[in-house]
Amino acid sequence: MPPIILPKIDFTREFAFSDQEFERIRQLIYKEAGIALNPTKKDMVYGRLVRRIRELKLNSFAAYIDFLQSIAGKREFEQFVNALTTNLTFFFREEHHFQILAAHLKTLAGKGEINIWCAASSTGEEPYSIAIAALEALGSGSRIRIQATDLDTSVLEVGRKGIYSADKISRLPAGHAARYFDKLPDGNYQAKAQLREMITFSRLNLVDASWAQRKQFDAIFCRNVMIYFDRDTQLAVLKKFHPLLKAHGLLFVGHSENFYFAADYFTLRGKTVYELAKARA
């Protein structure tokens, strides 16, 4: 029996991508967004940025990097950051946080407007989950304002529209889909106006030297984003959160994030929920 000859497959990439170019990209995303890209993420970076190179009709990664750092490429930097940020989210992710939030909000009932900041809102599932939890805890008569921010402008637009597929809506607790979303003719669902009016979406870069935020918040959600920061960047962000959290406020972080090194500013209350350190509150 003659040997089977398999067709030759060319695994050559469309564009060369050297270690030096990868390192330049790592430095750029760290400087702009505080993201410390793991050295093993070279293939991921290639896959996400090659589309931008094609779109701009450039002929190499070197040309793309040079363009990013030019005056003409200033607008492209936003697309660059959008491409390299991860936006995994779903409704009521880490459900225990919303139970803690509901109990916390009930202690504030009748004490004026309640303000909550969702500092990594992605496509909006998290701030809408916060809004639903707040309404379930306090009812529709309460004054609740949610500030939803993210670095990625494309996901902010999704959040503003509040339109989600049936598959995403299926993650909601029983009865919540009909109560808080309208089914659209195309089979998708849109958050009801009551929810959308509670939330303001805007762009904010957590590693910027200063933030536009001035008010204090009863709760801050910053979950599953600082895991991509190195410790110095994490501490810098936490120091800026500190004066923005009310004395009774709670800081909700991701399930794999631990900020024991910021004990001068925040104390672990339990289940990845922090409160102000008493000595500095």
PDB file of C-alpha atoms in Angstrom:
ATOM      1  CA  MET A   1       0.000   0.000   0.000  1.00  0.00           C
ATOM      2  CA  PRO A   2       1.571   3.308  -1.027  1.00  0.00           C
ATOM      3  CA  PRO A   3       2.198   5.832   1.769  1.00  0.00           C
ATOM      4  CA  ILE A   4      -0.460   8.436   2.350  1.00  0.00           C
ATOM      5  CA  ILE A   5       0.811  11.863   1.375  1.00  0.00           C
ATOM      6  CA  LEU A   6      -0.870  14.636   3.308  1.00  0.00           C
ATOM      7  CA  PRO A   7      -1.216  18.020   1.652  1.00  0.00           C
ATOM      8  CA  LYS A   8       1.412  20.490   2.723  1.00  0.00           C
ATOM      9  CA  ILE A   9       0.064  23.135   5.087  1.00  0.00           C
ATOM     10  CA  ASP A  10       1.725  26.502   5.231  1.00  0.00           C
ATOM     11  CA  PHE A  11       1.731  27.765   8.788  1.00  0.00           C
ATOM     12  CA  THR A  12       3.582  30.938   7.845  1.00  0.00           C
ATOM     13  CA  ARG A  13       1.920  34.014   9.269  1.00  0.00           C
ATOM     14  CA  GLU A  14       0.576  36.696   7.009  1.00  0.00           C
ATOM     15  CA  PHE A  15       2.857  39.231   8.711  1.00  0.00           C
ATOM     16  CA  ALA A  16       6.167  38.726  10.482  1.00  0.00           C
ATOM     17  CA  PHE A  17       5.940  39.424  14.222  1.00  0.00           C
ATOM     18  CA  SER A  18       9.282  39.578  16.000  1.00  0.00           C
ATOM     19  CA  ASP A  19       9.933  39.345  19.722  1.00  0.00           C
ATOM     20  CA  GLN A  20      11.114  42.950  19.628  1.00  0.00           C
ATOM     21  CA  GLU A  21       7.821  44.097  18.100  1.00  0.00           C
ATOM     22  CA  PHE A  22       5.876  42.118  20.688  1.00  0.00           C
ATOM     23  CA  GLU A  23       7.895  43.769  23.442  1.00  0.00           C
ATOM     24  CA  ARG A  24       7.159  47.234  22.028  1.00  0.00           C
ATOM     25  CA  ILE A  25       3.435  46.409  22.100  1.00  0.00           C
ATOM     26  CA  ARG A  26       3.709  45.150  25.684  1.00  0.00           C
ATOM     27  CA  GLN A  27       5.283  48.453  26.699  1.00  0.00           C
ATOM     28  CA  LEU A  28       2.636  50.510  24.866  1.00  0.00           C
ATOM     29  CA  ILE A  29      -0.373  48.726  26.418  1.00  0.00           C
ATOM     30  CA  TYR A  30       1.212  48.888  29.860  1.00  0.00           C
ATOM     31  CA  LYS A  31       1.833  52.611  29.565  1.00  0.00           C
ATOM     32  CA  GLU A  32      -1.652  53.357  28.199  1.00  0.00           C
ATOM     33  CA  ALA A  33      -3.854  50.915  30.148  1.00  0.00           C
ATOM     34  CA  GLY A  34      -1.718  49.468  32.937  1.00  0.00           C
ATOM     35  CA  ILE A  35      -2.111  45.982  31.457  1.00  0.00           C
ATOM     36  CA  ALA A  36       0.914  43.795  32.122  1.00  0.00           C
ATOM     37  CA  LEU A  37       0.771  41.368  29.197  1.00  0.00           C
ATOM     38  CA  ASN A  38       2.221  37.974  29.981  1.00  0.00           C
ATOM     39  CA  PRO A  39       5.194  37.087  27.728  1.00  0.00           C
ATOM     40  CA  THR A  40       3.257  33.979  26.643  1.00  0.00           C
ATOM     41  CA  LYS A  41       0.519  36.100  24.995  1.00  0.00           C
ATOM     42  CA  LYS A  42       2.363  36.744  21.744  1.00  0.00           C
ATOM     43  CA  ASP A  43       0.011  34.604  19.625  1.00  0.00           C
ATOM     44  CA  MET A  44      -3.045  36.245  21.183  1.00  0.00           C
ATOM     45  CA  VAL A  45      -1.663  39.710  20.443  1.00  0.00           C
ATOM     46  CA  TYR A  46      -0.967  38.721  16.840  1.00  0.00           C
ATOM     47  CA  GLY A  47      -4.498  37.416  16.364  1.00  0.00           C
ATOM     48  CA  ARG A  48      -6.118  40.540  17.774  1.00  0.00           C
ATOM     49  CA  LEU A  49      -3.961  43.135  16.035  1.00  0.00           C
ATOM     50  CA  VAL A  50      -3.576  41.570  12.614  1.00  0.00           C
ATOM     51  CA  ARG A  51      -7.121  42.697  11.793  1.00  0.00           C
ATOM     52  CA  ARG A  52      -6.169  46.298  12.515  1.00  0.00           C
ATOM     53  CA  ILE A  53      -3.130  46.021  10.240  1.00  0.00           C
ATOM     54  CA  ARG A  54      -5.329  44.736   7.401  1.00  0.00           C
ATOM     55  CA  GLU A  55      -7.953  47.416   8.016  1.00  0.00           C
ATOM     56  CA  LEU A  56      -5.336  50.166   7.854  1.00  0.00           C
ATOM     57  CA  LYS A  57      -3.689  48.556   4.803  1.00  0.00           C
ATOM     58  CA  LEU A  58      -0.279  48.510   6.458  1.00  0.00           C
ATOM     59  CA  ASN A  59       2.386  45.993   5.497  1.00  0.00           C
ATOM     60  CA  SER A  60       3.934  45.016   8.851  1.00  0.00           C
ATOM     61  CA  PHE A  61       3.658  45.102  12.627  1.00  0.00           C
ATOM     62  CA  ALA A  62       6.584  47.508  12.683  1.00  0.00           C
ATOM     63  CA  ALA A  63       4.611  49.912  10.480  1.00  0.00           C
ATOM     64  CA  TYR A  64       1.569  49.558  12.748  1.00  0.00           C
ATOM     65  CA  ILE A  65       3.584  50.296  15.896  1.00  0.00           C
ATOM     66  CA  ASP A  66       5.198  53.329  14.237  1.00  0.00           C
ATOM     67  CA  PHE A  67       1.742  54.536  13.180  1.00  0.00           C
ATOM     68  CA  LEU A  68       0.436  54.176  16.756  1.00  0.00           C
ATOM     69  CA  GLN A  69       3.191  56.435  18.009  1.00  0.00           C
ATOM     70  CA  SER A  70       2.695  59.077  15.325  1.00  0.00           C
ATOM     71  CA  ILE A  71       0.440  62.121  15.474  1.00  0.00           C
ATOM     72  CA  ALA A  72      -1.723  60.645  12.695  1.00  0.00           C
ATOM     73  CA  GLY A  73      -2.194  57.439  14.695  1.00  0.00           C
ATOM     74  CA  LYS A  74      -3.562  59.076  17.827  1.00  0.00           C
ATOM     75  CA  ARG A  75      -7.121  57.923  17.084  1.00  0.00           C
ATOM     76  CA  GLU A  76      -5.937  54.401  16.313  1.00  0.00           C
ATOM     77  CA  PHE A  77      -4.677  54.069  19.882  1.00  0.00           C
ATOM     78  CA  GLU A  78      -8.285  53.683  21.017  1.00  0.00           C
ATOM     79  CA  GLN A  79      -8.762  50.761  18.598  1.00  0.00           C
ATOM     80  CA  PHE A  80      -5.449  49.290  19.772  1.00  0.00           C
ATOM     81  CA  VAL A  81      -6.570  49.310  23.400  1.00  0.00           C
ATOM     82  CA  ASN A  82     -10.027  47.967  22.490  1.00  0.00           C
ATOM     83  CA  ALA A  83      -8.415  45.046  20.649  1.00  0.00           C
ATOM     84  CA  LEU A  84      -6.194  44.030  23.560  1.00  0.00           C
ATOM     85  CA  THR A  85      -8.668  44.352  26.423  1.00  0.00           C
ATOM     86  CA  THR A  86     -10.677  41.322  27.565  1.00  0.00           C
ATOM     87  CA  ASN A  87     -14.409  41.738  28.130  1.00  0.00           C
ATOM     88  CA  LEU A  88     -15.681  38.463  29.577  1.00  0.00           C
ATOM     89  CA  THR A  89     -18.855  39.162  31.526  1.00  0.00           C
ATOM     90  CA  PHE A  90     -22.387  37.929  32.130  1.00  0.00           C
ATOM     91  CA  PHE A  91     -25.413  38.841  34.207  1.00  0.00           C
ATOM     92  CA  PHE A  92     -25.070  38.313  37.971  1.00  0.00           C
ATOM     93  CA  ARG A  93     -21.521  37.025  37.694  1.00  0.00           C
ATOM     94  CA  GLU A  94     -20.298  36.104  41.199  1.00  0.00           C
ATOM     95  CA  GLU A  95     -23.875  36.083  42.438  1.00  0.00           C
ATOM     96  CA  HIS A  96     -22.989  36.346  46.139  1.00  0.00           C
ATOM     97  CA  HIS A  97     -21.830  39.937  45.542  1.00  0.00           C
ATOM     98  CA  PHE A  98     -25.337  40.986  44.598  1.00  0.00           C
ATOM     99  CA  GLN A  99     -26.769  39.428  47.741  1.00  0.00           C
ATOM    100  CA  ILE A 100     -24.255  41.402  49.811  1.00  0.00           C
ATOM    101  CA  LEU A 101     -25.036  44.548  47.803  1.00  0.00           C
ATOM    102  CA  ALA A 102     -28.787  44.136  48.391  1.00  0.00           C
ATOM    103  CA  ALA A 103     -28.288  43.799  52.138  1.00  0.00           C
ATOM    104  CA  HIS A 104     -25.986  46.832  52.120  1.00  0.00           C
ATOM    105  CA  LEU A 105     -28.465  48.964  50.193  1.00  0.00           C
ATOM    106  CA  LYS A 106     -31.297  48.122  52.562  1.00  0.00           C
ATOM    107  CA  THR A 107     -29.324  49.790  55.362  1.00  0.00           C
ATOM    108  CA  LEU A 108     -29.295  52.986  53.255  1.00  0.00           C
ATOM    109  CA  ALA A 109     -33.009  53.059  52.470  1.00  0.00           C
ATOM    110  CA  GLY A 110     -34.569  56.480  53.079  1.00  0.00           C
ATOM    111  CA  LYS A 111     -31.203  58.224  53.479  1.00  0.00           C
ATOM    112  CA  GLY A 112     -31.101  60.044  50.172  1.00  0.00           C
ATOM    113  CA  GLU A 113     -29.699  59.265  46.742  1.00  0.00           C
ATOM    114  CA  ILE A 114     -27.608  56.105  46.442  1.00  0.00           C
ATOM    115  CA  ASN A 115     -24.578  56.219  44.133  1.00  0.00           C
ATOM    116  CA  ILE A 116     -22.745  53.168  42.820  1.00  0.00           C
ATOM    117  CA  TRP A 117     -19.741  53.046  40.521  1.00  0.00           C
ATOM    118  CA  CYS A 118     -19.128  50.089  38.213  1.00  0.00           C
ATOM    119  CA  ALA A 119     -15.514  50.758  37.243  1.00  0.00           C
ATOM    120  CA  ALA A 120     -15.098  48.041  34.601  1.00  0.00           C
ATOM    121  CA  SER A 121     -18.545  47.851  33.035  1.00  0.00           C
ATOM    122  CA  SER A 122     -17.637  46.042  29.808  1.00  0.00           C
ATOM    123  CA  THR A 123     -20.758  45.425  27.672  1.00  0.00           C
ATOM    124  CA  GLY A 124     -23.104  46.393  30.489  1.00  0.00           C
ATOM    125  CA  GLU A 125     -24.222  43.130  32.059  1.00  0.00           C
ATOM    126  CA  GLU A 126     -22.629  44.096  35.382  1.00  0.00           C
ATOM    127  CA  PRO A 127     -24.173  47.573  35.799  1.00  0.00           C
ATOM    128  CA  TYR A 128     -27.569  46.236  34.705  1.00  0.00           C
ATOM    129  CA  SER A 129     -27.230  43.449  37.280  1.00  0.00           C
ATOM    130  CA  ILE A 130     -26.428  46.105  39.905  1.00  0.00           C
ATOM    131  CA  ALA A 131     -29.491  48.116  38.853  1.00  0.00           C
ATOM    132  CA  ILE A 132     -31.762  45.067  39.067  1.00  0.00           C
ATOM    133  CA  ALA A 133     -30.363  44.076  42.476  1.00  0.00           C
ATOM    134  CA  ALA A 134     -30.942  47.631  43.723  1.00  0.00           C
ATOM    135  CA  LEU A 135     -34.544  47.717  42.495  1.00  0.00           C
ATOM    136  CA  GLU A 136     -35.256  44.297  43.971  1.00  0.00           C
ATOM    137  CA  ALA A 137     -33.862  45.459  47.329  1.00  0.00           C
ATOM    138  CA  LEU A 138     -35.334  48.962  47.507  1.00  0.00           C
ATOM    139  CA  GLY A 139     -38.159  49.195  44.997  1.00  0.00           C
ATOM    140  CA  SER A 140     -38.670  51.607  42.143  1.00  0.00           C
ATOM    141  CA  GLY A 141     -39.267  54.634  44.370  1.00  0.00           C
ATOM    142  CA  SER A 142     -35.637  54.899  45.500  1.00  0.00           C
ATOM    143  CA  ARG A 143     -33.130  57.320  43.963  1.00  0.00           C
ATOM    144  CA  ILE A 144     -30.330  55.147  42.616  1.00  0.00           C
ATOM    145  CA  ARG A 145     -27.627  56.347  40.242  1.00  0.00           C
ATOM    146  CA  ILE A 146     -25.048  54.039  38.693  1.00  0.00           C
ATOM    147  CA  GLN A 147     -21.906  55.328  36.997  1.00  0.00           C
ATOM    148  CA  ALA A 148     -20.592  52.724  34.541  1.00  0.00           C
ATOM    149  CA  THR A 149     -17.115  53.266  33.107  1.00  0.00           C
ATOM    150  CA  ASP A 150     -14.724  51.299  30.945  1.00  0.00           C
ATOM    151  CA  LEU A 151     -11.603  51.868  28.892  1.00  0.00           C
ATOM    152  CA  ASP A 152     -13.088  50.219  25.781  1.00  0.00           C
ATOM    153  CA  THR A 153     -15.403  52.572  23.882  1.00  0.00           C
ATOM    154  CA  SER A 154     -16.940  49.813  21.764  1.00  0.00           C
ATOM    155  CA  VAL A 155     -18.305  47.923  24.780  1.00  0.00           C
ATOM    156  CA  LEU A 156     -19.642  51.130  26.318  1.00  0.00           C
ATOM    157  CA  GLU A 157     -21.862  51.607  23.271  1.00  0.00           C
ATOM    158  CA  VAL A 158     -23.269  48.088  23.730  1.00  0.00           C
ATOM    159  CA  GLY A 159     -24.038  48.934  27.339  1.00  0.00           C
ATOM    160  CA  ARG A 160     -25.799  52.178  26.432  1.00  0.00           C
ATOM    161  CA  LYS A 161     -28.138  50.360  24.051  1.00  0.00           C
ATOM    162  CA  GLY A 162     -28.749  47.573  26.576  1.00  0.00           C
ATOM    163  CA  ILE A 163     -29.555  44.985  23.888  1.00  0.00           C
ATOM    164  CA  TYR A 164     -28.587  41.348  24.532  1.00  0.00           C
ATOM    165  CA  SER A 165     -29.127  37.966  22.931  1.00  0.00           C
ATOM    166  CA  ALA A 166     -31.574  35.448  24.349  1.00  0.00           C
ATOM    167  CA  ASP A 167     -28.621  33.293  25.382  1.00  0.00           C
ATOM    168  CA  LYS A 168     -27.217  36.071  27.568  1.00  0.00           C
ATOM    169  CA  ILE A 169     -30.633  36.867  29.035  1.00  0.00           C
ATOM    170  CA  SER A 170     -31.079  33.201  29.982  1.00  0.00           C
ATOM    171  CA  ARG A 171     -28.519  33.707  32.779  1.00  0.00           C
ATOM    172  CA  LEU A 172     -30.884  36.031  34.635  1.00  0.00           C
ATOM    173  CA  PRO A 173     -32.694  34.770  37.756  1.00  0.00           C
ATOM    174  CA  ALA A 174     -36.187  33.416  37.140  1.00  0.00           C
ATOM    175  CA  GLY A 175     -38.724  36.128  36.311  1.00  0.00           C
ATOM    176  CA  HIS A 176     -36.172  38.905  35.811  1.00  0.00           C
ATOM    177  CA  ALA A 177     -36.167  38.757  32.000  1.00  0.00           C
ATOM    178  CA  ALA A 178     -39.872  39.592  31.722  1.00  0.00           C
ATOM    179  CA  ARG A 179     -39.702  42.149  34.517  1.00  0.00           C
ATOM    180  CA  TYR A 180     -36.683  44.127  33.372  1.00  0.00           C
ATOM    181  CA  PHE A 181     -36.297  43.489  29.613  1.00  0.00           C
ATOM    182  CA  ASP A 182     -38.429  43.929  26.494  1.00  0.00           C
ATOM    183  CA  LYS A 183     -38.283  41.264  23.800  1.00  0.00           C
ATOM    184  CA  LEU A 184     -37.484  42.761  20.399  1.00  0.00           C
ATOM    185  CA  PRO A 185     -38.814  41.551  17.017  1.00  0.00           C
ATOM    186  CA  ASP A 186     -35.426  40.034  16.138  1.00  0.00           C
ATOM    187  CA  GLY A 187     -35.426  37.819  19.246  1.00  0.00           C
ATOM    188  CA  ASN A 188     -32.982  39.927  21.239  1.00  0.00           C
ATOM    189  CA  TYR A 189     -33.879  41.678  24.487  1.00  0.00           C
ATOM    190  CA  GLN A 190     -33.453  45.304  25.525  1.00  0.00           C
ATOM    191  CA  ALA A 191     -33.233  46.601  29.073  1.00  0.00           C
ATOM    192  CA  LYS A 192     -36.350  48.549  29.954  1.00  0.00           C
ATOM    193  CA  ALA A 193     -36.110  52.330  30.016  1.00  0.00           C
ATOM    194  CA  GLN A 194     -36.296  52.317  33.821  1.00  0.00           C
ATOM    195  CA  LEU A 195     -33.011  50.395  33.988  1.00  0.00           C
ATOM    196  CA  ARG A 196     -31.256  52.352  31.242  1.00  0.00           C
ATOM    197  CA  GLU A 197     -32.126  55.662  32.892  1.00  0.00           C
ATOM    198  CA  MET A 198     -30.443  54.580  36.129  1.00  0.00           C
ATOM    199  CA  ILE A 199     -27.062  54.102  34.427  1.00  0.00           C
ATOM    200  CA  THR A 200     -24.648  56.580  32.868  1.00  0.00           C
ATOM    201  CA  PHE A 201     -21.951  55.052  30.648  1.00  0.00           C
ATOM    202  CA  SER A 202     -18.685  56.916  30.078  1.00  0.00           C
ATOM    203  CA  ARG A 203     -15.052  56.214  29.265  1.00  0.00           C
ATOM    204  CA  LEU A 204     -12.500  56.198  32.081  1.00  0.00           C
ATOM    205  CA  ASN A 205      -8.975  54.838  32.163  1.00  0.00           C
ATOM    206  CA  LEU A 206      -8.160  53.507  35.635  1.00  0.00           C
ATOM    207  CA  VAL A 207      -4.443  54.171  35.196  1.00  0.00           C
ATOM    208  CA  ASP A 208      -4.844  57.830  34.245  1.00  0.00           C
ATOM    209  CA  ALA A 209      -3.116  60.193  36.677  1.00  0.00           C
ATOM    210  CA  SER A 210      -6.465  61.748  37.595  1.00  0.00           C
ATOM    211  CA  TRP A 211     -10.113  60.814  37.166  1.00  0.00           C
ATOM    212  CA  ALA A 212     -13.177  62.909  36.415  1.00  0.00           C
ATOM    213  CA  GLN A 213     -14.972  61.235  39.333  1.00  0.00           C
ATOM    214  CA  ARG A 214     -15.673  63.709  42.136  1.00  0.00           C
ATOM    215  CA  LYS A 215     -18.642  62.350  44.071  1.00  0.00           C
ATOM    216  CA  GLN A 216     -18.389  59.670  46.735  1.00  0.00           C
ATOM    217  CA  PHE A 217     -20.009  56.290  46.256  1.00  0.00           C
ATOM    218  CA  ASP A 218     -21.948  53.930  48.495  1.00  0.00           C
ATOM    219  CA  ALA A 219     -20.402  50.996  46.605  1.00  0.00           C
ATOM    220  CA  ILE A 220     -17.689  50.534  44.001  1.00  0.00           C
ATOM    221  CA  PHE A 221     -17.476  47.467  41.759  1.00  0.00           C
ATOM    222  CA  CYS A 222     -14.059  46.892  40.184  1.00  0.00           C
ATOM    223  CA  ARG A 223     -14.020  43.209  39.398  1.00  0.00           C
ATOM    224  CA  ASN A 224     -11.680  41.091  37.292  1.00  0.00           C
ATOM    225  CA  VAL A 225      -9.730  43.994  35.820  1.00  0.00           C
ATOM    226  CA  MET A 226      -6.910  44.702  38.281  1.00  0.00           C
ATOM    227  CA  ILE A 227      -5.780  41.099  37.908  1.00  0.00           C
ATOM    228  CA  TYR A 228      -4.135  42.353  34.693  1.00  0.00           C
ATOM    229  CA  PHE A 229      -2.220  45.077  36.580  1.00  0.00           C
ATOM    230  CA  ASP A 230       1.063  44.673  38.411  1.00  0.00           C
ATOM    231  CA  ARG A 231       1.071  45.357  42.156  1.00  0.00           C
ATOM    232  CA  ASP A 232       2.299  48.936  41.924  1.00  0.00           C
ATOM    233  CA  THR A 233      -0.511  49.793  39.509  1.00  0.00           C
ATOM    234  CA  GLN A 234      -3.076  48.001  41.680  1.00  0.00           C
ATOM    235  CA  LEU A 235      -2.006  49.981  44.732  1.00  0.00           C
ATOM    236  CA  ALA A 236      -2.129  53.267  42.825  1.00  0.00           C
ATOM    237  CA  VAL A 237      -5.712  52.542  41.729  1.00  0.00           C
ATOM    238  CA  LEU A 238      -6.776  51.477  45.229  1.00  0.00           C
ATOM    239  CA  LYS A 239      -5.349  54.678  46.714  1.00  0.00           C
ATOM    240  CA  LYS A 240      -7.532  56.664  44.316  1.00  0.00           C
ATOM    241  CA  PHE A 241     -10.611  54.576  45.155  1.00  0.00           C
ATOM    242  CA  HIS A 242     -10.150  55.287  48.864  1.00  0.00           C
ATOM    243  CA  PRO A 243     -11.386  58.925  48.999  1.00  0.00           C
ATOM    244  CA  LEU A 244     -14.216  58.113  46.570  1.00  0.00           C
ATOM    245  CA  LEU A 245     -15.806  55.519  48.849  1.00  0.00           C
ATOM    246  CA  LYS A 246     -18.110  56.720  51.607  1.00  0.00           C
ATOM    247  CA  ALA A 247     -17.251  55.746  55.181  1.00  0.00           C
ATOM    248  CA  HIS A 248     -19.869  52.987  55.112  1.00  0.00           C
ATOM    249  CA  GLY A 249     -19.136  52.003  51.500  1.00  0.00           C
ATOM    250  CA  LEU A 250     -18.132  48.646  50.076  1.00  0.00           C
ATOM    251  CA  LEU A 251     -15.565  47.784  47.397  1.00  0.00           C
ATOM    252  CA  PHE A 252     -16.365  44.649  45.364  1.00  0.00           C
ATOM    253  CA  VAL A 253     -13.441  42.945  43.580  1.00  0.00           C
ATOM    254  CA  GLY A 254     -12.947  39.827  41.463  1.00  0.00           C
ATOM    255  CA  HIS A 255     -12.908  36.309  42.866  1.00  0.00           C
ATOM    256  CA  SER A 256      -9.167  35.874  42.203  1.00  0.00           C
ATOM    257  CA  GLU A 257      -8.080  39.342  43.373  1.00  0.00           C
ATOM    258  CA  ASN A 258      -6.515  39.838  46.794  1.00  0.00           C
ATOM    259  CA  PHE A 259      -5.334  43.240  48.008  1.00  0.00           C
ATOM    260  CA  TYR A 260      -3.797  42.356  51.373  1.00  0.00           C
ATOM    261  CA  PHE A 261      -0.909  44.704  50.519  1.00  0.00           C
ATOM    262  CA  ALA A 262      -3.317  47.683  50.626  1.00  0.00           C
ATOM    263  CA  ALA A 263      -4.272  47.121  54.288  1.00  0.00           C
ATOM    264  CA  ASP A 264      -3.632  50.791  55.087  1.00  0.00           C
ATOM    265  CA  TYR A 265      -6.544  51.658  52.816  1.00  0.00           C
ATOM    266  CA  PHE A 266      -8.930  48.682  52.690  1.00  0.00           C
ATOM    267  CA  THR A 267      -9.847  45.806  54.995  1.00  0.00           C
ATOM    268  CA  LEU A 268     -11.280  42.537  53.747  1.00  0.00           C
ATOM    269  CA  ARG A 269     -14.849  42.169  54.928  1.00  0.00           C
ATOM    270  CA  GLY A 270     -15.249  38.741  53.353  1.00  0.00           C
ATOM    271  CA  LYS A 271     -15.955  37.010  50.027  1.00  0.00           C
ATOM    272  CA  THR A 272     -13.844  39.491  48.008  1.00  0.00           C
ATOM    273  CA  VAL A 273     -15.636  42.501  49.487  1.00  0.00           C
ATOM    274  CA  TYR A 274     -13.572  45.259  51.119  1.00  0.00           C
ATOM    275  CA  GLU A 275     -14.390  48.219  53.362  1.00  0.00           C
ATOM    276  CA  LEU A 276     -12.315  51.221  54.352  1.00  0.00           C
ATOM    277  CA  ALA A 277      -9.537  50.481  56.788  1.00  0.00           C
ATOM    278  CA  LYS A 278     -10.753  51.834  60.115  1.00  0.00           C
ATOM    279  CA  ALA A 279      -7.568  53.768  60.841  1.00  0.00           C
ATOM    280  CA  ARG A 280      -8.042  55.810  57.662  1.00  0.00           C
ATOM    281  CA  ALA A 281     -11.824  55.849  57.309  1.00  0.00           C
TER     282      ALA A 281
END
